[in-house]
XYZ file of C-alpha atoms in Angstrom:
655
model
C -0.077 -0.156 0.086
C 1.487 3.448 -0.570
C 1.966 5.803 2.054
C 1.542 9.357 1.396
C 2.289 12.320 3.475
C 0.228 15.343 4.336
C -0.810 17.428 1.526
C -0.146 21.304 2.653
C -0.952 24.777 0.681
C 2.749 26.298 0.763
C 5.551 23.618 0.364
C 7.535 22.043 2.835
C 11.562 24.048 3.568
C 13.858 22.703 0.776
C 15.227 19.644 0.453
C 19.037 18.945 -0.734
C 18.436 15.655 -3.514
C 20.585 12.223 -3.316
C 24.117 12.628 -5.134
C 26.632 10.529 -6.142
C 29.278 9.282 -3.289
C 31.419 11.395 -1.831
C 34.549 10.700 -3.071
C 33.640 10.789 -6.599
C 32.752 13.915 -8.992
C 28.519 15.063 -9.327
C 27.324 15.083 -12.687
C 24.319 16.422 -12.215
C 24.687 20.287 -10.721
C 21.977 21.022 -7.779
C 21.729 24.937 -7.684
C 20.104 26.637 -5.081
C 17.869 28.790 -7.304
C 15.944 24.968 -8.166
C 15.989 23.290 -5.311
C 12.464 24.362 -4.929
C 11.324 23.351 -8.419
C 12.908 19.988 -7.271
C 10.747 19.478 -4.073
C 7.283 20.521 -5.864
C 8.130 17.795 -8.407
C 9.107 15.304 -4.915
C 5.741 15.969 -3.818
C 3.680 15.378 -6.967
C 5.915 12.017 -7.536
C 4.914 10.717 -3.840
C 2.511 12.927 -1.920
C 0.021 13.168 -4.207
C -1.927 10.646 -6.818
C -3.973 10.762 -9.927
C -7.203 11.415 -8.321
C -5.755 14.565 -6.557
C -3.705 17.670 -8.090
C -2.228 20.546 -7.304
C -3.370 24.125 -8.521
C -0.581 26.281 -8.734
C 1.478 28.736 -9.980
C 3.621 27.424 -13.333
C 6.990 29.780 -12.535
C 7.143 30.110 -8.963
C 6.235 26.112 -8.524
C 6.320 27.257 -4.142
C 2.656 29.130 -4.856
C 0.463 25.894 -4.260
C -3.941 27.718 -4.221
C -4.838 23.950 -3.862
C -5.165 20.722 -3.783
C -7.737 19.389 -5.612
C -9.628 15.974 -5.066
C -11.309 14.233 -7.620
C -13.782 10.941 -6.987
C -12.084 8.593 -8.371
C -15.061 7.046 -10.428
C -15.635 10.732 -11.909
C -14.734 11.263 -15.502
C -12.298 12.871 -17.400
C -14.917 15.991 -18.372
C -15.686 16.050 -14.942
C -12.489 16.263 -13.544
C -11.540 19.297 -16.582
C -15.023 21.323 -14.713
C -13.611 20.807 -11.472
C -9.626 22.353 -12.535
C -11.609 25.259 -14.423
C -13.878 26.057 -11.891
C -10.842 26.236 -9.795
C -8.693 28.545 -11.805
C -11.295 31.005 -12.518
C -11.929 31.097 -8.156
C -8.235 32.214 -7.823
C -8.442 34.718 -11.268
C -10.916 36.520 -9.561
C -9.405 36.454 -6.172
C -5.863 37.519 -7.779
C -8.078 40.055 -10.358
C -9.735 41.450 -6.500
C -5.315 41.685 -4.985
C -5.078 43.737 -8.192
C -7.729 46.388 -7.456
C -6.494 47.036 -4.254
C -9.382 44.995 -2.225
C -7.655 42.460 0.520
C -10.738 42.909 3.373
C -12.476 40.114 4.784
C -10.352 37.175 3.378
C -10.137 33.992 4.837
C -7.267 32.855 6.326
C -6.622 30.662 3.222
C -6.775 33.763 0.887
C -4.243 35.041 3.333
C -2.013 32.714 2.756
C -1.529 32.891 -0.793
C -1.559 37.460 -0.622
C 1.637 36.902 1.747
C 2.427 34.269 -0.811
C 2.859 37.455 -2.804
C 5.571 38.951 -0.506
C 5.016 42.307 0.027
C 5.679 44.211 -2.751
C 3.716 42.575 -5.323
C 1.907 45.178 -7.723
C -0.907 45.537 -9.090
C 0.774 43.864 -12.287
C 2.259 40.896 -10.561
C -1.072 39.840 -9.591
C -2.174 40.410 -13.029
C 0.110 38.401 -15.096
C -0.479 35.660 -12.332
C -3.508 34.992 -13.841
C -1.843 33.401 -17.036
C 0.005 31.137 -14.621
C -2.452 29.258 -13.075
C -1.442 25.662 -14.254
C -3.121 22.666 -12.635
C -0.735 19.351 -12.389
C -1.972 15.973 -11.747
C -0.871 13.559 -9.110
C 1.632 11.320 -9.903
C 1.943 9.746 -7.206
C 0.325 6.072 -7.442
C 1.699 6.085 -10.588
C 5.489 6.193 -9.588
C 4.809 3.756 -6.340
C 4.101 1.234 -10.100
C 6.866 1.956 -11.930
C 9.324 1.772 -8.707
C 7.964 -1.941 -8.508
C 8.379 -2.218 -12.586
C 11.567 -0.513 -12.645
C 13.454 -3.865 -11.096
C 12.765 -6.137 -13.512
C 15.392 -3.773 -16.283
C 17.580 -2.267 -13.472
C 20.441 -4.624 -14.463
C 20.311 -4.103 -17.889
C 20.251 0.073 -17.792
C 22.842 -0.418 -15.499
C 25.420 -2.083 -17.519
C 24.378 -0.360 -21.022
C 24.841 3.163 -19.809
C 28.314 2.139 -17.836
C 29.373 0.288 -21.493
C 28.373 3.400 -23.209
C 29.816 5.810 -20.638
C 26.792 7.755 -19.240
C 26.709 8.291 -15.064
C 24.371 5.201 -13.516
C 22.055 8.903 -12.182
C 20.505 8.254 -15.809
C 18.637 5.136 -14.811
C 16.643 6.678 -12.997
C 14.926 8.993 -16.634
C 12.496 6.189 -16.852
C 10.098 7.501 -14.133
C 9.985 10.727 -15.554
C 9.198 9.433 -18.917
C 6.805 6.583 -18.886
C 6.797 5.242 -14.864
C 9.139 1.850 -16.675
C 6.016 1.102 -18.345
C 7.427 -0.449 -21.480
C 3.599 -0.620 -23.358
C 3.225 3.603 -22.682
C 2.216 5.950 -24.979
C 1.774 9.759 -25.338
C -0.743 11.550 -26.792
C 2.059 13.061 -29.480
C 3.328 9.480 -30.212
C 6.040 8.724 -27.443
C 6.369 4.912 -27.074
C 8.175 2.398 -24.546
C 9.990 3.230 -21.443
C 12.067 5.640 -22.584
C 8.924 7.631 -24.809
C 10.536 7.828 -28.171
C 9.207 10.339 -30.437
C 9.455 7.900 -33.930
C 11.155 10.141 -35.502
C 14.082 10.336 -33.269
C 14.047 6.656 -32.145
C 14.518 5.896 -36.162
C 18.587 7.055 -35.637
C 18.794 4.045 -33.546
C 16.306 1.306 -34.213
C 13.606 0.321 -35.894
C 10.112 1.797 -36.115
C 7.404 0.533 -38.393
C 4.889 -1.227 -38.937
C 6.141 -4.959 -38.369
C 8.754 -4.396 -35.606
C 8.548 -1.063 -33.393
C 11.572 -1.243 -30.417
C 10.835 1.771 -28.429
C 8.914 -0.652 -27.099
C 11.702 -3.657 -26.340
C 13.650 -1.947 -23.406
C 16.226 -3.739 -23.902
C 16.771 -1.828 -27.516
C 15.474 0.937 -26.617
C 18.373 1.431 -24.060
C 20.947 1.212 -25.891
C 18.874 3.469 -27.716
C 18.665 6.165 -25.314
C 22.373 5.626 -23.983
C 23.724 6.398 -27.580
C 20.828 9.559 -27.898
C 22.107 10.795 -24.036
C 25.654 10.414 -24.717
C 25.400 12.752 -28.133
C 23.103 14.674 -26.492
C 26.589 15.860 -23.898
C 29.299 15.637 -26.522
C 27.333 18.976 -28.444
C 26.299 20.633 -24.961
C 29.406 19.651 -22.968
C 27.458 18.831 -19.615
C 25.017 16.699 -18.297
C 22.650 18.900 -17.039
C 22.050 19.966 -20.378
C 21.893 16.420 -22.487
C 19.416 15.797 -20.352
C 17.600 18.799 -20.911
C 17.969 17.947 -24.484
C 16.279 14.879 -24.048
C 13.247 16.662 -24.271
C 14.014 19.454 -25.985
C 16.578 18.842 -28.225
C 20.197 19.525 -28.666
C 19.661 22.539 -31.277
C 17.523 24.159 -28.690
C 19.986 24.342 -25.958
C 22.557 25.612 -27.974
C 20.755 28.287 -28.677
C 20.330 29.054 -25.249
C 24.045 28.154 -24.297
C 24.735 30.813 -27.303
C 21.963 34.135 -26.359
C 23.255 33.813 -22.411
C 26.640 32.793 -23.068
C 26.909 30.051 -20.125
C 26.307 26.276 -19.889
C 24.657 26.959 -16.413
C 21.429 24.563 -16.065
C 19.672 27.370 -13.711
C 20.589 30.408 -15.492
C 19.210 28.604 -18.763
C 16.277 27.260 -17.160
C 15.210 30.572 -15.364
C 15.997 32.976 -17.843
C 16.202 30.970 -21.457
C 13.133 32.551 -22.925
C 12.559 30.390 -26.363
C 9.693 30.620 -28.110
C 9.542 26.295 -27.236
C 11.110 26.635 -23.765
C 7.679 25.830 -22.494
C 6.853 24.553 -18.865
C 7.924 21.161 -19.597
C 11.490 21.652 -20.978
C 12.059 23.896 -18.279
C 11.025 21.234 -15.266
C 12.583 18.352 -16.947
C 15.586 18.743 -15.479
C 13.867 19.426 -11.987
C 11.666 16.867 -12.418
C 14.180 14.553 -13.446
C 16.280 15.762 -10.348
C 13.141 15.066 -8.092
C 12.609 10.955 -9.318
C 16.474 10.416 -8.671
C 15.994 11.832 -5.470
C 12.356 9.356 -5.434
C 13.976 6.639 -6.551
C 17.145 6.422 -3.932
C 15.018 6.242 -1.273
C 12.020 5.128 -2.446
C 11.483 2.891 1.381
C 12.135 6.515 2.814
C 8.665 7.913 0.849
C 6.750 4.885 -0.009
C 7.934 2.036 2.692
C 8.877 -1.423 1.717
C 8.388 -2.059 -2.620
C 7.998 -6.049 -3.065
C 9.294 -5.613 -6.382
C 9.185 -7.325 -9.235
C 11.941 -9.611 -10.154
C 15.160 -8.979 -12.900
C 13.628 -11.471 -15.289
C 16.478 -13.820 -17.353
C 16.079 -14.424 -21.029
C 18.336 -15.062 -24.439
C 18.134 -13.165 -27.261
C 18.973 -15.205 -30.302
C 19.183 -13.506 -33.658
C 16.472 -15.346 -36.192
C 18.776 -16.336 -39.485
C 15.055 -16.427 -41.389
C 11.688 -14.675 -41.608
C 10.099 -17.146 -39.712
C 6.401 -17.366 -39.053
C 5.697 -17.057 -34.764
C 4.086 -19.780 -34.366
C 6.442 -21.411 -35.525
C 9.146 -19.982 -33.368
C 7.370 -21.229 -30.478
C 6.990 -24.410 -31.336
C 10.319 -25.801 -32.672
C 11.509 -23.295 -29.357
C 8.921 -25.140 -27.213
C 7.570 -21.557 -25.446
C 4.016 -20.798 -24.817
C 2.944 -18.367 -26.551
C 1.922 -15.544 -24.609
C 5.386 -15.939 -23.071
C 6.943 -15.413 -26.408
C 4.797 -11.963 -26.336
C 5.222 -10.991 -23.097
C 9.654 -11.292 -24.165
C 8.779 -9.612 -27.149
C 7.163 -6.441 -27.080
C 8.778 -4.558 -30.476
C 6.820 -7.263 -32.715
C 3.577 -5.745 -33.953
C 0.542 -7.231 -34.501
C 0.869 -8.421 -37.977
C 3.460 -11.221 -37.017
C 1.196 -12.435 -33.959
C -1.471 -12.570 -35.837
C 0.217 -14.322 -39.168
C 0.470 -11.788 -41.536
C 4.306 -10.778 -41.399
C 6.852 -13.177 -40.070
C 9.408 -12.208 -37.625
C 12.312 -10.971 -39.845
C 15.743 -12.016 -40.306
C 18.262 -10.927 -38.000
C 15.393 -9.894 -35.086
C 17.180 -11.058 -31.793
C 14.119 -12.993 -30.536
C 14.299 -13.237 -26.682
C 13.072 -16.383 -25.325
C 12.660 -17.268 -21.893
C 15.384 -18.376 -18.782
C 18.986 -18.997 -20.161
C 19.120 -21.421 -23.068
C 22.024 -23.371 -23.846
C 23.837 -23.474 -27.089
C 22.821 -27.505 -27.257
C 19.180 -26.106 -26.729
C 19.219 -23.119 -29.256
C 20.804 -25.568 -31.838
C 18.115 -28.242 -31.192
C 15.548 -25.956 -31.851
C 16.643 -24.920 -34.921
C 16.778 -28.283 -36.182
C 12.902 -28.624 -35.188
C 12.600 -25.885 -37.890
C 12.135 -27.222 -41.160
C 13.480 -25.725 -44.241
C 9.845 -25.188 -45.534
C 8.868 -22.914 -43.035
C 12.038 -20.879 -43.422
C 11.462 -18.077 -45.685
C 14.178 -16.122 -47.480
C 12.031 -12.692 -47.839
C 9.460 -10.766 -45.842
C 5.305 -12.401 -46.805
C 3.226 -9.900 -48.239
C -0.714 -8.477 -48.101
C -1.504 -11.490 -50.760
C -2.640 -8.472 -53.023
C -0.943 -5.978 -55.276
C -2.685 -3.001 -57.260
C -0.299 -1.798 -59.975
C 0.341 1.400 -59.881
C 1.742 3.832 -62.532
C 4.526 2.841 -63.970
C 5.099 -0.745 -62.074
C 6.504 -3.561 -64.246
C 5.922 -7.958 -62.699
C 9.326 -7.540 -62.859
C 9.481 -4.618 -60.593
C 6.905 -6.003 -58.340
C 8.627 -9.316 -58.097
C 11.764 -7.864 -56.735
C 10.040 -6.144 -54.675
C 8.498 -9.123 -52.906
C 11.843 -11.115 -52.714
C 10.765 -13.621 -55.223
C 11.570 -14.207 -59.034
C 9.518 -13.194 -62.215
C 8.690 -16.715 -62.665
C 7.271 -17.424 -59.785
C 5.048 -14.247 -59.702
C 3.595 -15.106 -63.350
C 3.091 -18.704 -62.234
C 0.925 -18.166 -59.249
C -1.231 -15.866 -60.968
C -1.532 -18.052 -64.110
C -0.144 -16.220 -66.077
C 2.483 -17.015 -68.948
C 5.436 -14.972 -69.614
C 4.644 -12.513 -72.107
C 1.528 -11.212 -70.024
C 1.081 -7.479 -69.331
C -0.240 -5.397 -66.529
C -1.962 -1.714 -66.704
C -2.445 0.381 -63.253
C -4.984 -0.789 -61.389
C -4.732 -4.824 -62.426
C -4.617 -7.053 -59.196
C -1.945 -9.087 -58.733
C -1.706 -11.625 -56.370
C 1.952 -11.755 -54.570
C 2.841 -15.558 -53.252
C 4.481 -16.383 -49.824
C 7.620 -15.617 -50.609
C 10.513 -19.046 -51.422
C 11.647 -20.635 -48.610
C 14.589 -22.639 -48.619
C 13.396 -26.249 -48.881
C 12.853 -24.697 -52.218
C 16.152 -23.477 -53.228
C 17.477 -26.230 -52.420
C 15.194 -28.700 -54.434
C 13.443 -30.128 -51.592
C 9.795 -31.385 -52.162
C 7.324 -27.982 -51.988
C 5.998 -26.766 -49.216
C 2.809 -26.601 -48.515
C 2.167 -23.821 -48.606
C 3.943 -23.471 -52.436
C 1.362 -26.668 -53.203
C -1.354 -24.490 -52.370
C -0.190 -21.962 -54.294
C -0.048 -23.198 -56.845
C -3.415 -25.374 -56.501
C -4.514 -21.321 -56.190
C -3.197 -20.379 -59.595
C -4.489 -23.091 -61.275
C -8.386 -22.005 -60.169
C -8.470 -23.625 -56.663
C -10.177 -22.305 -53.923
C -7.691 -19.943 -52.453
C -7.056 -20.350 -48.887
C -7.439 -17.168 -46.261
C -4.419 -15.425 -44.577
C -4.430 -17.946 -41.571
C -4.260 -20.865 -43.331
C -1.382 -20.034 -45.437
C 0.679 -21.570 -44.135
C -0.495 -24.859 -43.108
C 2.515 -26.869 -41.752
C 3.185 -24.239 -39.472
C -0.551 -23.537 -38.310
C -1.443 -27.300 -37.950
C 2.025 -27.777 -35.664
C 1.523 -24.635 -33.201
C 0.831 -25.935 -29.874
C -2.447 -24.943 -28.471
C -4.132 -21.834 -27.623
C -2.569 -20.265 -24.385
C -4.886 -16.637 -23.561
C -1.081 -14.812 -23.610
C -0.905 -12.759 -20.453
C -1.991 -8.915 -20.332
C -0.038 -6.752 -23.290
C -0.011 -4.457 -21.009
C 0.998 -5.023 -17.098
C -0.449 -1.957 -16.115
C -3.691 0.602 -16.262
C -5.440 1.796 -19.845
C -5.094 5.283 -18.233
C -1.392 4.629 -17.551
C -0.825 3.603 -21.090
C -2.016 6.426 -22.998
C -1.042 9.819 -20.683
C 2.428 8.160 -19.102
C 4.575 10.451 -19.247
C 4.940 12.390 -15.459
C 5.785 15.752 -16.994
C 2.127 17.070 -19.083
C 1.556 15.733 -22.059
C 3.561 17.660 -25.153
C 5.869 16.661 -27.986
C 10.334 17.127 -27.591
C 10.480 20.557 -29.248
C 13.515 20.249 -30.646
C 15.558 17.021 -33.347
C 18.584 15.790 -32.990
C 19.818 17.890 -35.836
C 21.485 21.017 -34.752
C 21.731 22.866 -38.132
C 20.842 26.405 -38.274
C 18.568 26.642 -41.045
C 17.520 29.596 -40.867
C 17.345 32.852 -42.998
C 20.219 35.368 -41.391
C 20.307 39.170 -41.450
C 20.545 40.811 -45.385
C 18.882 37.372 -46.494
C 21.907 35.149 -45.572
C 22.027 31.384 -45.306
C 25.152 29.935 -44.553
C 25.796 27.080 -47.007
C 25.390 23.475 -45.117
C 26.276 19.896 -46.073
C 24.890 18.454 -49.367
C 23.305 22.286 -50.293
C 24.095 23.881 -53.384
C 23.742 27.251 -55.368
C 21.133 24.971 -57.861
C 19.011 24.163 -53.927
C 18.895 27.790 -52.782
C 17.778 28.797 -56.660
C 15.086 25.718 -56.207
C 14.287 27.183 -52.469
C 13.912 30.601 -53.384
C 12.133 29.855 -57.456
C 15.252 31.947 -58.705
C 17.790 31.574 -61.488
C 20.923 30.032 -60.184
C 22.396 32.282 -62.742
C 21.093 35.548 -60.918
C 22.585 33.913 -57.182
C 25.552 33.729 -59.290
C 25.568 37.179 -60.088
C 24.840 38.618 -56.788
C 27.522 36.818 -54.923
C 29.881 37.390 -57.708
C 30.612 34.263 -58.616
C 32.635 32.406 -61.737
C 30.368 30.797 -63.923
C 31.655 27.813 -62.878
C 32.482 28.208 -59.269
C 30.797 25.732 -56.398
C 30.079 26.808 -52.734
C 31.801 26.323 -49.902
C 30.599 24.543 -46.386
C 30.636 27.020 -44.155
C 30.753 30.606 -47.038
C 27.759 32.772 -46.498
C 25.490 33.508 -50.104
C 22.780 35.737 -50.342
C 19.495 34.938 -51.501
C 16.796 36.690 -53.515
C 14.367 36.571 -51.336
C 11.622 38.692 -53.858
C 9.370 35.893 -54.690
C 9.685 34.198 -51.793
C 9.659 34.659 -48.400
C 12.280 33.917 -45.742
C 9.902 31.014 -43.837
C 8.676 29.254 -47.595
C 12.783 29.654 -48.033
C 13.701 27.333 -44.482
C 10.246 25.513 -45.220
C 11.523 24.241 -48.214
C 15.523 23.737 -46.981
C 14.167 22.159 -43.979
C 11.897 19.226 -45.803
C 15.260 18.716 -47.964
C 17.066 17.675 -45.277
C 14.957 16.154 -43.296
C 14.181 13.931 -46.840
C 17.797 12.830 -46.345
C 17.986 11.973 -43.234
C 14.732 10.391 -43.218
C 15.772 8.298 -46.310
C 19.178 7.253 -44.920
C 17.737 5.895 -41.602
C 15.076 4.384 -43.239
C 17.892 1.757 -43.577
C 20.764 2.137 -41.250
C 21.857 2.744 -37.880
C 23.613 4.365 -35.261
C 24.957 2.112 -33.017
C 27.525 4.080 -30.652
C 30.425 6.263 -31.424
C 34.035 6.288 -31.649
C 36.476 9.564 -31.338
C 38.975 8.996 -34.485
C 42.287 11.274 -34.909
C 42.596 13.025 -38.201
C 45.507 12.487 -40.106
C 47.502 14.309 -42.519
C 46.145 14.621 -45.892
C 42.304 14.385 -44.530
C 39.219 16.085 -44.060
C 36.008 15.424 -42.590
C 34.954 14.152 -46.273
C 37.352 11.762 -47.008
C 36.945 10.439 -43.837
C 33.242 9.869 -44.232
C 34.120 8.189 -47.852
C 36.065 5.800 -46.726
C 33.010 4.043 -44.523
C 30.837 2.982 -46.906
C 27.560 3.671 -45.067
C 28.594 7.010 -43.641
C 27.026 10.507 -45.098
C 28.859 13.715 -44.612
C 25.948 15.413 -43.143
C 26.156 13.328 -40.564
C 29.575 13.263 -39.735
C 28.482 17.410 -39.590
C 26.176 16.516 -36.576
C 28.380 14.670 -34.596
C 31.255 17.774 -34.892
C 29.278 21.143 -35.552
C 32.471 23.000 -33.852
C 34.403 21.597 -36.270
C 35.565 23.757 -39.588
C 34.879 21.523 -42.636
C 37.604 23.471 -44.698
C 40.335 23.734 -42.429
C 40.331 20.080 -40.036
C 44.218 19.888 -38.934
C 46.433 16.653 -38.609
C 45.513 16.037 -34.612
C 41.946 17.259 -34.401
C 39.843 14.788 -32.370
C 36.018 14.240 -34.556
C 33.511 12.410 -33.123
C 31.871 9.183 -35.792
C 29.063 7.277 -35.162
C 29.416 3.769 -36.321
C 26.269 3.086 -38.502
C 25.003 -0.358 -39.319
C 22.303 -1.417 -41.555
C 18.488 -2.294 -41.247
C 16.240 -4.824 -42.069
C 13.330 -3.274 -42.369
C 11.695 -5.575 -44.661
């Protein structure tokens, strides 16, 4: 049972949050200016439940107007009305104060008046009306998170240590998801570490077949890589943590504007347009979560933590139906589903195969002999060489049978035969092409065709077509008896749909820190992968006009880092920037559709090398990615001995 301390109007005296051992430097600053904010979040995490909430000032977190308590059975609409009524009530009170009416106040109202201090002006009270905010309590969720966290603590600690990331970062999922691996936010963030899709695709596979954000093991690796990237760009761990929410680009702007790395100065003084309540409070919420995590029994009493579940990852050499894997490894389908949350519904329904290269997690410690024996139980007729498709494809403009066959991972004769056509058959836009199952190892080896292939041949000859569920009769017949799987979601639905302990809102920045804006005098600085032709296209002018405007020879190129003057007579600066961003976004999206960042390495530049030649030596390394990891390096003057950071890039199978 969760123990909750008594609630009060104003916050208790400052509490110093936990820090690293005395003989080790603490990577996380605890500035006195932020202690009251940390105290606010400790209170939210330990005293106020999700059936309660605080009406408070969103800037001065010491000022809490009221603790609202809801009927547990009340609807969201009823709660919203209570919150709106409370905000209106305090707005009326503050207008009274602004008008100088401080007579006949209740003790509660006098405490609010005194909280503003004796020098408050009418303007101060009126401004405070705009800052009245509601914060839902999180104590019960935090307690649930403490119970769940133990299942992944060992893995998280090991990954953070391997990457050189401070161990304190292990507390961050308390802020993000309450350690719920199935958590989704309203804005699309998912998993234990609440990755947005665009950021996640830099480090993981995210699509409708596999979403590794939901795998606590893979997502932890990604979180460590992202946090290390933030730290290398920003120079301090408090800023790296804040960038996890706000994006490193925004924090670099804050550093430049304020001329400091001091987290307290940035939190209290930075006025960036997207640096809102969530970004401003992310670091102090993290410090609060760290304090509560380290002193859990102080706040909640004894906690019965879940055991660390032992499992063994096995990398798949082929595409295989999940039912065939469950049978071969003698694993209950429900247990397999719990251990592999990254596999999406099409896998479990059987309409897609578990992809080649996926690290399937099996319960317990599986020996090499166990794994070898299990593979021997998977017939070659059930081991496919490509992902299975939807079963039918409607022809689009410009498509050919050969192209459709290649995209489906099969030969043209196989595709033609499956549709009962001869080799001279032509297709037109709108035609439907039946896509058979991909070839199996048995067929490639010349063994007897799989039963599924025989069914396809029969269908092609005019026999009744099998339903998708029966498309793999060998697998289906051999599958273990149906077992009711444990709930996919081990926590409440409300928890899953409203996971973040901070207010809902998307991270406001991206991992790309490049400045794509237009500077004074309609000028831009040339970035990697840009040409004068790009600037002309985005400006809707002829490139020769830009050459003349910038006094460039007809054959001269533009170097990275050079300032170019634009002609913005035909488009606005905003439209130019939008087109420029879209171009770079497409470049990056296309690259990360087939690659992921698996880590980094430090590289010392040798004589005669440039960042271009260094990138070219690594087949899958675009120069713009090198630039993102080294934003302060002058591409045109990289000298021998210069240390740079290179991402380690791996190909990723997204079939």
